[in-house]
PDB file of N, CA and C and ligand atoms in Angstrom:
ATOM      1  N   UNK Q   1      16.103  65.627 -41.492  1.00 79.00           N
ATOM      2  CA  UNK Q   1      15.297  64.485 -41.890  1.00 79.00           C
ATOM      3  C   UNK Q   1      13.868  64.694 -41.390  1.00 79.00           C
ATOM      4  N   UNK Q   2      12.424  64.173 -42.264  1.00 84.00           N
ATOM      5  CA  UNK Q   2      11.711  64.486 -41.877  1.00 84.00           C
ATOM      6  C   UNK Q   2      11.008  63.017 -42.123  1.00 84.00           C
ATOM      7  N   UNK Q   3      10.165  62.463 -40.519  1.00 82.00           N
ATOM      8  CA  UNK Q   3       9.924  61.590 -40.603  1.00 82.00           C
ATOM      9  C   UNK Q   3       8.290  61.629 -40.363  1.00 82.00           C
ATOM     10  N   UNK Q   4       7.193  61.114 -40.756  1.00 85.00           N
ATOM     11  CA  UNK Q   4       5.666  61.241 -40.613  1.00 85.00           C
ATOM     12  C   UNK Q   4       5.544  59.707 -39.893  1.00 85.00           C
ATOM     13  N   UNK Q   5       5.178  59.852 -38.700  1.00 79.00           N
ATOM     14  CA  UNK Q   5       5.098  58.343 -37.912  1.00 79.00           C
ATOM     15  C   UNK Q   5       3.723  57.941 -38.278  1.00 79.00           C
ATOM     16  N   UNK Q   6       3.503  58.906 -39.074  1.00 86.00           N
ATOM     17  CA  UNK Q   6       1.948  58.103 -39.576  1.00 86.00           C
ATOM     18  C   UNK Q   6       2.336  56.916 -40.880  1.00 86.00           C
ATOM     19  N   UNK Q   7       3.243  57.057 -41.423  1.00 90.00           N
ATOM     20  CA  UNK Q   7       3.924  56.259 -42.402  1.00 90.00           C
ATOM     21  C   UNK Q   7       4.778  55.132 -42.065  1.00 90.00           C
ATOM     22  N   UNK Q   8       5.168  54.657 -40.753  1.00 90.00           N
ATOM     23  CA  UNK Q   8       5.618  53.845 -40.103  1.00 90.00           C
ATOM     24  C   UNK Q   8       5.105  52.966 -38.987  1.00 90.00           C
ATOM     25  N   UNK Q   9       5.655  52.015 -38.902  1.00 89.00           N
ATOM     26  CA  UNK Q   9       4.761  51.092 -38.137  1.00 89.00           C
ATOM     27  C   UNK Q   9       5.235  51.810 -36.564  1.00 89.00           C
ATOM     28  N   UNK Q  10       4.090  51.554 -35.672  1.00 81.00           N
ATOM     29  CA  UNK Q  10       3.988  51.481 -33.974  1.00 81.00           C
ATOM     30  C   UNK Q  10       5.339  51.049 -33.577  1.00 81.00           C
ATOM     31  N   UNK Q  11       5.931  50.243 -34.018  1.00 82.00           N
ATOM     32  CA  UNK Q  11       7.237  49.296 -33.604  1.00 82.00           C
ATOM     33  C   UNK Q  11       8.078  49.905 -34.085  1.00 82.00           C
ATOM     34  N   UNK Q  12       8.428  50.537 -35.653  1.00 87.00           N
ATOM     35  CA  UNK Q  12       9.572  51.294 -35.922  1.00 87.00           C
ATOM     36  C   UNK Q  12       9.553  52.780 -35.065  1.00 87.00           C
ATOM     37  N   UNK Q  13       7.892  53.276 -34.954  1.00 82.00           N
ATOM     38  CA  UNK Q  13       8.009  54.496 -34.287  1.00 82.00           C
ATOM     39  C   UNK Q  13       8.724  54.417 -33.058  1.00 82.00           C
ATOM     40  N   UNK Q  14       8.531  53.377 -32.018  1.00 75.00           N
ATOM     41  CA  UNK Q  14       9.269  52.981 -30.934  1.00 75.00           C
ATOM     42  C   UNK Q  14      10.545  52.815 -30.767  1.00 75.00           C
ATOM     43  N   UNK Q  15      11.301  52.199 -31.598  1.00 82.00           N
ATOM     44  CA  UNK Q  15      12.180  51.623 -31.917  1.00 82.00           C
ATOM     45  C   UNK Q  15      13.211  53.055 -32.674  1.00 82.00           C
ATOM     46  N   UNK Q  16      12.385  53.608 -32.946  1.00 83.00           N
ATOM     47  CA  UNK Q  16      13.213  55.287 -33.613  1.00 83.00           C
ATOM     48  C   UNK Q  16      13.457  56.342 -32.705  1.00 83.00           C
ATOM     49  N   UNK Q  17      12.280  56.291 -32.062  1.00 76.00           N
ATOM     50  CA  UNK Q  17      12.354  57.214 -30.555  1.00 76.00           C
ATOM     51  C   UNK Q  17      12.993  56.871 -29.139  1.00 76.00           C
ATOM     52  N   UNK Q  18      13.614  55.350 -28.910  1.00 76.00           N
ATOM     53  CA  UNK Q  18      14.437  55.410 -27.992  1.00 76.00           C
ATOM     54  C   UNK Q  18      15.829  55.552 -28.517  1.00 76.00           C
ATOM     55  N   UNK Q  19      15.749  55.589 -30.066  1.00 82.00           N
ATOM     56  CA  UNK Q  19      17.626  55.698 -30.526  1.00 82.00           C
ATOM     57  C   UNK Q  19      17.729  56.875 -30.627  1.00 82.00           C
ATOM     58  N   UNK Q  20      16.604  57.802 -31.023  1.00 80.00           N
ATOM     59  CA  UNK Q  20      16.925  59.258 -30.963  1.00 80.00           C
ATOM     60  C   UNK Q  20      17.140  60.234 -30.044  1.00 80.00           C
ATOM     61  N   UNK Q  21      16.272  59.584 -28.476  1.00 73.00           N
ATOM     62  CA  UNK Q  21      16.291  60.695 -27.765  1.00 73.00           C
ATOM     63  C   UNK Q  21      17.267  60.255 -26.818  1.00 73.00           C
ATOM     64  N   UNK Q  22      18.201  60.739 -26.240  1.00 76.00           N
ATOM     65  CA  UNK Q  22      19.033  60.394 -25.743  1.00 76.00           C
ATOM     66  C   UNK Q  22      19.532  61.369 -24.858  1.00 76.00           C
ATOM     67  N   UNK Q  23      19.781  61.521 -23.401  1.00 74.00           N
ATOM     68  CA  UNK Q  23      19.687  60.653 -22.887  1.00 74.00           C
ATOM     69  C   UNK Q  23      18.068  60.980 -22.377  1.00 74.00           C
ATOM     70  N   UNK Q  24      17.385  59.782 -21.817  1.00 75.00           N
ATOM     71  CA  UNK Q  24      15.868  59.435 -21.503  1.00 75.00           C
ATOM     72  C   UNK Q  24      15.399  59.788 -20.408  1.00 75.00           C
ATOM     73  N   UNK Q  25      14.370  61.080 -19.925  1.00 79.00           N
ATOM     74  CA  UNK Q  25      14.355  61.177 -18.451  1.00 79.00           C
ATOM     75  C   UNK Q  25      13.199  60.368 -18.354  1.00 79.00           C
ATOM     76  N   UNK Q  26      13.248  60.148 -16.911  1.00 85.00           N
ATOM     77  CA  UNK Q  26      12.144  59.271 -16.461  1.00 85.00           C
ATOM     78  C   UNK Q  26      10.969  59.987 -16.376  1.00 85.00           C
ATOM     79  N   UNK Q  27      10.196  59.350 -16.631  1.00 87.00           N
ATOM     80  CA  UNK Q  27       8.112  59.575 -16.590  1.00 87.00           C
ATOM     81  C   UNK Q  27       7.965  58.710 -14.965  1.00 87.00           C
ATOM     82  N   UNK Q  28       7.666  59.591 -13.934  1.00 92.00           N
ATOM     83  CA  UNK Q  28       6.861  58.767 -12.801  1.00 92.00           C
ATOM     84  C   UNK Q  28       5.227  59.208 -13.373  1.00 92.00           C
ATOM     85  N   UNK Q  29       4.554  58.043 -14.175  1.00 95.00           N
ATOM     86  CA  UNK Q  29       3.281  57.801 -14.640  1.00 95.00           C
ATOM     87  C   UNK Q  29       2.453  57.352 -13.455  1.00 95.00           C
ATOM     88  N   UNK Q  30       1.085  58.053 -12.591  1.00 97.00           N
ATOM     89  CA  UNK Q  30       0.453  58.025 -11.698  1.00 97.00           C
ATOM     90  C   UNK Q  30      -1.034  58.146 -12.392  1.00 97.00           C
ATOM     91  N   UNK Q  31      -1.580  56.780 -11.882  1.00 98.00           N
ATOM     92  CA  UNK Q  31      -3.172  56.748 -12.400  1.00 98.00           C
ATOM     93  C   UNK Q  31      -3.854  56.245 -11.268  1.00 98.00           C
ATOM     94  N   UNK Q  32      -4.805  56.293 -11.174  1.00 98.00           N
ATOM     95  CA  UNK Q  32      -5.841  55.921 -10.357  1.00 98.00           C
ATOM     96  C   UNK Q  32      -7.072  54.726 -10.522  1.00 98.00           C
ATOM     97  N   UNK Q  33      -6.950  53.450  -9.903  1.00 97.00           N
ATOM     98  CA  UNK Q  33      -8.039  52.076 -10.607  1.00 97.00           C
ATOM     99  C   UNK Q  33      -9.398  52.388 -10.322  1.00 97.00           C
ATOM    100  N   UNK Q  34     -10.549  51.994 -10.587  1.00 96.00           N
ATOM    101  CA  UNK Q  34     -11.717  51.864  -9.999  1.00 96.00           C
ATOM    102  C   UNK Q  34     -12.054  51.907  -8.909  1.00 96.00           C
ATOM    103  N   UNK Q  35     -11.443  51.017  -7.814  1.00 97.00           N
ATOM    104  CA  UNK Q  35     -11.553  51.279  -6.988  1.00 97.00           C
ATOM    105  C   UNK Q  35     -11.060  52.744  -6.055  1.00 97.00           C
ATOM    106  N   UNK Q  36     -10.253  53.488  -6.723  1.00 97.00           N
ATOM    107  CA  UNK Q  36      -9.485  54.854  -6.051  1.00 97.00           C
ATOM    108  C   UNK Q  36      -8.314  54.751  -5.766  1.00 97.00           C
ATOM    109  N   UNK Q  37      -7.555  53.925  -6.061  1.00 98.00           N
ATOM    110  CA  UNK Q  37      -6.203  53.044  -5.715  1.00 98.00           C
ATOM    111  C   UNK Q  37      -5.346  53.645  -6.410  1.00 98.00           C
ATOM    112  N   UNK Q  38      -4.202  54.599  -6.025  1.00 98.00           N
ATOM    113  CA  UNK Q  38      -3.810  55.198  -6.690  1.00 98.00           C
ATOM    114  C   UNK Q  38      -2.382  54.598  -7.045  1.00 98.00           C
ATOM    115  N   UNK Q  39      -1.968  54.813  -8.457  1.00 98.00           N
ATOM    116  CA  UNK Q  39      -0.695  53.894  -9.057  1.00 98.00           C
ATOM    117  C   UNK Q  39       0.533  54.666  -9.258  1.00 98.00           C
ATOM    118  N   UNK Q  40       1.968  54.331  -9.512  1.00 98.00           N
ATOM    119  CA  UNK Q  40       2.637  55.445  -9.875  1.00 98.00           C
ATOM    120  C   UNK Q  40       4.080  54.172 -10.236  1.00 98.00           C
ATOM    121  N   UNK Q  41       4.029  54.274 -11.332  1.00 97.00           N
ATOM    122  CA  UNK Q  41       5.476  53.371 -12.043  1.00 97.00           C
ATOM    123  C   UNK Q  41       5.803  53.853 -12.608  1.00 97.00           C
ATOM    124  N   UNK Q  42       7.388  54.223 -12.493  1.00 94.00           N
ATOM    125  CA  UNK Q  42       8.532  54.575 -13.198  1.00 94.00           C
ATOM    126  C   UNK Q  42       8.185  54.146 -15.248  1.00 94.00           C
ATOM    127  N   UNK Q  43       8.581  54.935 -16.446  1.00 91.00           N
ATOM    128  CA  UNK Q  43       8.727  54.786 -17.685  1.00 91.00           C
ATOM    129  C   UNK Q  43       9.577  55.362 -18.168  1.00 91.00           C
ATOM    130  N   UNK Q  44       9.954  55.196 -19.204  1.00 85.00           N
ATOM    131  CA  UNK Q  44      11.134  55.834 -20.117  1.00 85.00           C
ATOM    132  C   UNK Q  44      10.256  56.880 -20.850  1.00 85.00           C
ATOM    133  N   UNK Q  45      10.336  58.154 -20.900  1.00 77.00           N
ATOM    134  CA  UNK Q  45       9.490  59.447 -21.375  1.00 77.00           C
ATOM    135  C   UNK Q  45      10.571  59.735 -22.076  1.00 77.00           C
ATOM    136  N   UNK Q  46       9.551  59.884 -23.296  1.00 70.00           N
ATOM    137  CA  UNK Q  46      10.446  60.618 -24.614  1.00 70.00           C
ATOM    138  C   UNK Q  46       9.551  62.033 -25.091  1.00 70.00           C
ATOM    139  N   UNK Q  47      11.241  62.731 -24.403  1.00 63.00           N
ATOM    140  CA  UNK Q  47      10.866  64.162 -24.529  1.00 63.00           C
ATOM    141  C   UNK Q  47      11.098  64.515 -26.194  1.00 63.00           C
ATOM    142  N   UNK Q  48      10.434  64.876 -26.748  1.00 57.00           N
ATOM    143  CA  UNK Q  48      11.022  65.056 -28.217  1.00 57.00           C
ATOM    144  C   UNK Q  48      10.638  66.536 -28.458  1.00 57.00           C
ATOM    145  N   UNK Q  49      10.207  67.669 -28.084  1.00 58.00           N
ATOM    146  CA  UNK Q  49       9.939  68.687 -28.490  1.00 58.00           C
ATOM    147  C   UNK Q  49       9.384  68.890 -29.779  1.00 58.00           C
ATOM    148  N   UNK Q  50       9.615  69.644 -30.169  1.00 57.00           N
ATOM    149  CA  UNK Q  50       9.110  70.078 -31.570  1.00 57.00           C
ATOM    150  C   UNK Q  50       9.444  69.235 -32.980  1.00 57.00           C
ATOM    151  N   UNK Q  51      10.465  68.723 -32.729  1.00 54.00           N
ATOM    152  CA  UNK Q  51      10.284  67.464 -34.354  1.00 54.00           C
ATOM    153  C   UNK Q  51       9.291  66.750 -34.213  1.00 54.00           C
ATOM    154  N   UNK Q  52       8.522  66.546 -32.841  1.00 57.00           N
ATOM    155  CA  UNK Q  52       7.441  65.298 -33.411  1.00 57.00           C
ATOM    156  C   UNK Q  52       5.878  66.270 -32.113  1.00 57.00           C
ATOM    157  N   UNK Q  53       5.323  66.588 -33.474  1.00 62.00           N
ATOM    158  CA  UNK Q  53       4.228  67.555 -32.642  1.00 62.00           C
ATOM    159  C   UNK Q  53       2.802  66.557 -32.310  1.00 62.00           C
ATOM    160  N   UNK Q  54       3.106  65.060 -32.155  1.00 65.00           N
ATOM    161  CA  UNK Q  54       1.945  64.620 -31.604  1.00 65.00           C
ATOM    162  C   UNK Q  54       2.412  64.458 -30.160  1.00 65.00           C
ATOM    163  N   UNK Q  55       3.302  65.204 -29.787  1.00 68.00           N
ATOM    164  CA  UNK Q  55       3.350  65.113 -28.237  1.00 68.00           C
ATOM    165  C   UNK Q  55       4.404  64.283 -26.874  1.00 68.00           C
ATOM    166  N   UNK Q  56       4.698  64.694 -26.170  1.00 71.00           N
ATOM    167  CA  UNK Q  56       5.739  63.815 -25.552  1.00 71.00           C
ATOM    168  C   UNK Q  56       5.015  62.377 -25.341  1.00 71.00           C
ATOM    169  N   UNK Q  57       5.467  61.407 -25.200  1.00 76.00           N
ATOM    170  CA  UNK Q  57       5.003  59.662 -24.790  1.00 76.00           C
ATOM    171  C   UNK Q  57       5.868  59.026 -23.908  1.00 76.00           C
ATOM    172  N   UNK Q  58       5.159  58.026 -24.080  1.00 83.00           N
ATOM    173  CA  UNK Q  58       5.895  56.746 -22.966  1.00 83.00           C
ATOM    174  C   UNK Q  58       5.317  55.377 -23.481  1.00 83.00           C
ATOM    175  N   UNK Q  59       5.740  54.549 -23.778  1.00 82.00           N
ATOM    176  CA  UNK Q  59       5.606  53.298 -24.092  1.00 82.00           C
ATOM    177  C   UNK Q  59       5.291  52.220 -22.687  1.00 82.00           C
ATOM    178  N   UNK Q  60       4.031  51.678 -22.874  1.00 90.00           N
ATOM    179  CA  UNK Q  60       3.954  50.453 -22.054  1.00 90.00           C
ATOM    180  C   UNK Q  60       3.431  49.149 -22.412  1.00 90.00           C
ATOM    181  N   UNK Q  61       4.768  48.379 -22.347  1.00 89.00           N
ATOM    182  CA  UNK Q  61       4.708  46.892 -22.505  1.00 89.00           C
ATOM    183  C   UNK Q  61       3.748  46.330 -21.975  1.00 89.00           C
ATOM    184  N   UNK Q  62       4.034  44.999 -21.884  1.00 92.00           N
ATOM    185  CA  UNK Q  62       3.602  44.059 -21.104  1.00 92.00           C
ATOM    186  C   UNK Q  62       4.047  43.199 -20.184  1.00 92.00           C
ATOM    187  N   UNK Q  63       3.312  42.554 -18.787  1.00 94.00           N
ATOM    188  CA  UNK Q  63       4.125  41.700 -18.389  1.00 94.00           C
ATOM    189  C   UNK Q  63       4.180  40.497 -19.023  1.00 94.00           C
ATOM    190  N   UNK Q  64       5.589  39.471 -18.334  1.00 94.00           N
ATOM    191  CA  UNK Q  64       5.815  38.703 -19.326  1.00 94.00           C
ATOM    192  C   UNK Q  64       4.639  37.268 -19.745  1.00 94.00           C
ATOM    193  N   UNK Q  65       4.134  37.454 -19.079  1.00 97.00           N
ATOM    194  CA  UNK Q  65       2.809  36.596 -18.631  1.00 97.00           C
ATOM    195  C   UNK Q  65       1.816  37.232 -19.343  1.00 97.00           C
ATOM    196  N   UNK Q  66       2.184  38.777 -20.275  1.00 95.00           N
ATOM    197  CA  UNK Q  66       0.912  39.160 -21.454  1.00 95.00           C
ATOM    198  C   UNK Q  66      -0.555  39.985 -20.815  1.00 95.00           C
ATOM    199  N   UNK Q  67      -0.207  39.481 -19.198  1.00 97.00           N
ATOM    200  CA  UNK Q  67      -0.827  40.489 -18.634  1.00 97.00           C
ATOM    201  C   UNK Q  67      -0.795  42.127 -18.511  1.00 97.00           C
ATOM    202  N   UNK Q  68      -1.721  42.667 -18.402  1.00 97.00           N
ATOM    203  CA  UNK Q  68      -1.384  44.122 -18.967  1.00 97.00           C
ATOM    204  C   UNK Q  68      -1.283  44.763 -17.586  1.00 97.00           C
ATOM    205  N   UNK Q  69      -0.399  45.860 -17.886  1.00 98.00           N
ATOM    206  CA  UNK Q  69       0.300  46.461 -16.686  1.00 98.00           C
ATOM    207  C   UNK Q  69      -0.806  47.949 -15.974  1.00 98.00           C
ATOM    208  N   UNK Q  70      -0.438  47.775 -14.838  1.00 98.00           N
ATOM    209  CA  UNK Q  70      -1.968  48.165 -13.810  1.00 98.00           C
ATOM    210  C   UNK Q  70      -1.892  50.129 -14.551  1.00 98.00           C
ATOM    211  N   UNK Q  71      -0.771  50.560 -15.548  1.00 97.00           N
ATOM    212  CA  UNK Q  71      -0.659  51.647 -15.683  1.00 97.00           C
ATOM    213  C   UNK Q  71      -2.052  51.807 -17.060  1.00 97.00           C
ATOM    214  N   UNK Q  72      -1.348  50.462 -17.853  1.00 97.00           N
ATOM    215  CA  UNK Q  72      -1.998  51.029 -18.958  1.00 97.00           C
ATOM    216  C   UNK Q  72      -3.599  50.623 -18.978  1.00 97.00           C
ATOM    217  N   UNK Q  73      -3.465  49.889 -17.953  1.00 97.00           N
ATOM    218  CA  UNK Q  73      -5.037  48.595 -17.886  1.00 97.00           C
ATOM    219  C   UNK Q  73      -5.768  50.397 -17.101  1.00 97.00           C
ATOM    220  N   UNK Q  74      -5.714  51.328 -16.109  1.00 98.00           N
ATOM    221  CA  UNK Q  74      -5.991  52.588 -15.696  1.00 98.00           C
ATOM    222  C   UNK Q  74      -6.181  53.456 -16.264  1.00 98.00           C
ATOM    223  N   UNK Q  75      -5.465  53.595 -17.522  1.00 96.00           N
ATOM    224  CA  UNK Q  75      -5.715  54.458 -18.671  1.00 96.00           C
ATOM    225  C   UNK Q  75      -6.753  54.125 -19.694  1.00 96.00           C
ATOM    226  N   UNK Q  76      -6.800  52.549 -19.773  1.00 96.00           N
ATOM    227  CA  UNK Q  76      -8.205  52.753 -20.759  1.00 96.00           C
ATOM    228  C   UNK Q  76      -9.030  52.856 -19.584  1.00 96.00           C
ATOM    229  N   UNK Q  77      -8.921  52.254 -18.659  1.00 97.00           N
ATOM    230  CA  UNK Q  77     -10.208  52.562 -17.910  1.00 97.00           C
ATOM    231  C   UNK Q  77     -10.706  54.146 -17.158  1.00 97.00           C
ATOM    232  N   UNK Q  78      -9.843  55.172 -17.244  1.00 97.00           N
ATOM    233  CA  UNK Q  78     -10.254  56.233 -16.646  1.00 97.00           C
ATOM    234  C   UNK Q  78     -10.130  57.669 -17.786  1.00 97.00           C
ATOM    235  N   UNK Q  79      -9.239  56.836 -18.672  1.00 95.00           N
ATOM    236  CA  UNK Q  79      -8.571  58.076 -19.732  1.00 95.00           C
ATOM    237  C   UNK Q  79      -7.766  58.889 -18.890  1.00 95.00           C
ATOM    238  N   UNK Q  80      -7.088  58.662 -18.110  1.00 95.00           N
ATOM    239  CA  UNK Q  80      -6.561  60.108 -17.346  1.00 95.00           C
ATOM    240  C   UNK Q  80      -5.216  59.351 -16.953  1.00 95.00           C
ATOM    241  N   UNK Q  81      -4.405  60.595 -16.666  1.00 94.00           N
ATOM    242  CA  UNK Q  81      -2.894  60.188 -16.204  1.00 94.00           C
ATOM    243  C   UNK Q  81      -1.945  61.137 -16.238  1.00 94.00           C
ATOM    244  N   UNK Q  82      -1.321  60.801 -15.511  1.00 93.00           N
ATOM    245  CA  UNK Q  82      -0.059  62.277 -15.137  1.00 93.00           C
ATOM    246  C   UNK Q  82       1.345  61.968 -15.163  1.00 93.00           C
ATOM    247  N   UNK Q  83       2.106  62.547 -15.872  1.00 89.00           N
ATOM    248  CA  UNK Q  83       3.444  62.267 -16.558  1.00 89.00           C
ATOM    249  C   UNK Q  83       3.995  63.184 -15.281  1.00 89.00           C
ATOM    250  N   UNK Q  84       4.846  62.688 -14.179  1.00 89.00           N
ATOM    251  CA  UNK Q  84       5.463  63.334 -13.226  1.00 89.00           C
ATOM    252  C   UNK Q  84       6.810  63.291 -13.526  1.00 89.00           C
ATOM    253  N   UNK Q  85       7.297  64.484 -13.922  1.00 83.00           N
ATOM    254  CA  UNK Q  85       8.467  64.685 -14.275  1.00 83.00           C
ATOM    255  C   UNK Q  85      10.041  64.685 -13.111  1.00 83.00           C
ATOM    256  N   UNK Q  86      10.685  63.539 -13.232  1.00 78.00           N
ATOM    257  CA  UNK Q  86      12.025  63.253 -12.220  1.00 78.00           C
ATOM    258  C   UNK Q  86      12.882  64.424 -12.396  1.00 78.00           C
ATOM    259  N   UNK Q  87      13.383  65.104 -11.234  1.00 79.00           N
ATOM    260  CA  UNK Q  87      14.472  66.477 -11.141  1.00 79.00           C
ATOM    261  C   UNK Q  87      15.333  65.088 -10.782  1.00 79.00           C
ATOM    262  N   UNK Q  88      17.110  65.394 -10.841  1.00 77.00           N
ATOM    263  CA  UNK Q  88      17.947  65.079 -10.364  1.00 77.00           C
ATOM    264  C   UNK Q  88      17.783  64.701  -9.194  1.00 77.00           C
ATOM    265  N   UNK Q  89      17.674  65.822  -7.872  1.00 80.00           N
ATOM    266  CA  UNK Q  89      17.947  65.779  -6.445  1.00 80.00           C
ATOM    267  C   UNK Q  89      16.434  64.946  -5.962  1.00 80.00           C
TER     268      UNK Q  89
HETATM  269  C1  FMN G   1      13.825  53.406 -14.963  1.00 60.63           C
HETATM  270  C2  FMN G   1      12.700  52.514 -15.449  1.00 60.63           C
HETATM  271  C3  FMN G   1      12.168  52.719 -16.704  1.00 60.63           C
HETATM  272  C4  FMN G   1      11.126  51.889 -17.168  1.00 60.63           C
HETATM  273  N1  FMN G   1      10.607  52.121 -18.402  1.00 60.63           N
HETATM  274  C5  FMN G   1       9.599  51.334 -18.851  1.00 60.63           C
HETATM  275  C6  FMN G   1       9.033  51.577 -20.143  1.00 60.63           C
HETATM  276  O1  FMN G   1       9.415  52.475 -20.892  1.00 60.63           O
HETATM  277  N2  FMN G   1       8.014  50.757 -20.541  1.00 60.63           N
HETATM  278  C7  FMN G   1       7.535  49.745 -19.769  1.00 60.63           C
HETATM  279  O2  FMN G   1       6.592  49.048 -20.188  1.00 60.63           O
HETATM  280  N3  FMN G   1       8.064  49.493 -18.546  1.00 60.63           N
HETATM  281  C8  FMN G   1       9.071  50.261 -18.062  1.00 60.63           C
HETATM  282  N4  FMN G   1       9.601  50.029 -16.834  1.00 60.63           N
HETATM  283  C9  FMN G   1       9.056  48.933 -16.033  1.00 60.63           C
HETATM  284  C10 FMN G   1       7.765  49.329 -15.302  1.00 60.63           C
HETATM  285  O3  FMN G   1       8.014  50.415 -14.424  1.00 60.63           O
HETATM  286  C11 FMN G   1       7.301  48.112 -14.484  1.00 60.63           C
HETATM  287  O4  FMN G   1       6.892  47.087 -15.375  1.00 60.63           O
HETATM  288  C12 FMN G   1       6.211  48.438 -13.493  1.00 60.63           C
HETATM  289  O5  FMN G   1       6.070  47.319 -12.656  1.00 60.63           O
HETATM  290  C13 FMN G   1       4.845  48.719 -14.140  1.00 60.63           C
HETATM  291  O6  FMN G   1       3.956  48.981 -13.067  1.00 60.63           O
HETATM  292  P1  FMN G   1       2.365  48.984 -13.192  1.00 60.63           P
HETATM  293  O7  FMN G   1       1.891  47.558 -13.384  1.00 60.63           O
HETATM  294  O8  FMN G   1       1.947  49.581 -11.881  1.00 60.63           O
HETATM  295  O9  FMN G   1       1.985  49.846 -14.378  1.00 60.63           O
HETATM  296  C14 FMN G   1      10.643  50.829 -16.360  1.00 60.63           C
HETATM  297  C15 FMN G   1      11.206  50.629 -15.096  1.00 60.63           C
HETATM  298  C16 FMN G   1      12.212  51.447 -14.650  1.00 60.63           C
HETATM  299  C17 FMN G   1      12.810  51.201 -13.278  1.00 60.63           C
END
């Protein structure tokens, strides 16, 4: 099957990539605020290899209060971020 996520909505792309990849290793996502404050919260990283060549991701919500979470609020503000990959042990 060949799917172009450019042809699908943000929400089905999401919604396609946690039923496909299975099972999900964790993303420890580490950014840094303005002030130098450095961040690091656990995500669901979807490794997809080569069927989808725009790259591995991670999805970040919101809190439930719509406030935006100190990962992604770091990323527009610095552009930068590091996908720390969880070993077992
Ligand atoms: C194993 C695990 C996986 C998680 N995956 C996600 C995820 O895919 N997307 C998301 O928005 N939050 C996810 N969370 C929740 C965030 O880690 C949590 O909201 C965290 O407080 C965000 O921190 P921040 O405000 O420093 O960015 C996950 C939590 C755990 C424990």
């Amino acid at each position: 099957m060949k799917i172009d996520t450019g042809d699908i909505t943000l929400q089905d792309s999401s919604h396609l990539m946690t039923d496909v990849v299975v099972p999900r290793p964790i993303a420890w996502v580490s950014t840094v605020d303005e002030n130098g404050v450095f961040n690091l919260a656990p995500f669901l990283l979807l490794w997809t290899g080569e069927q989808f060549p725009d790259g591995d991701w991670f999805s970040v919500g919101s809190y439930r209060d719509g406030k935006k979470k100190d990962t992604i609020r770091n990323i527009e503000l610095t552009k930068d971020f590091v996908i720390n990959v969880v070993t077992k042990p």
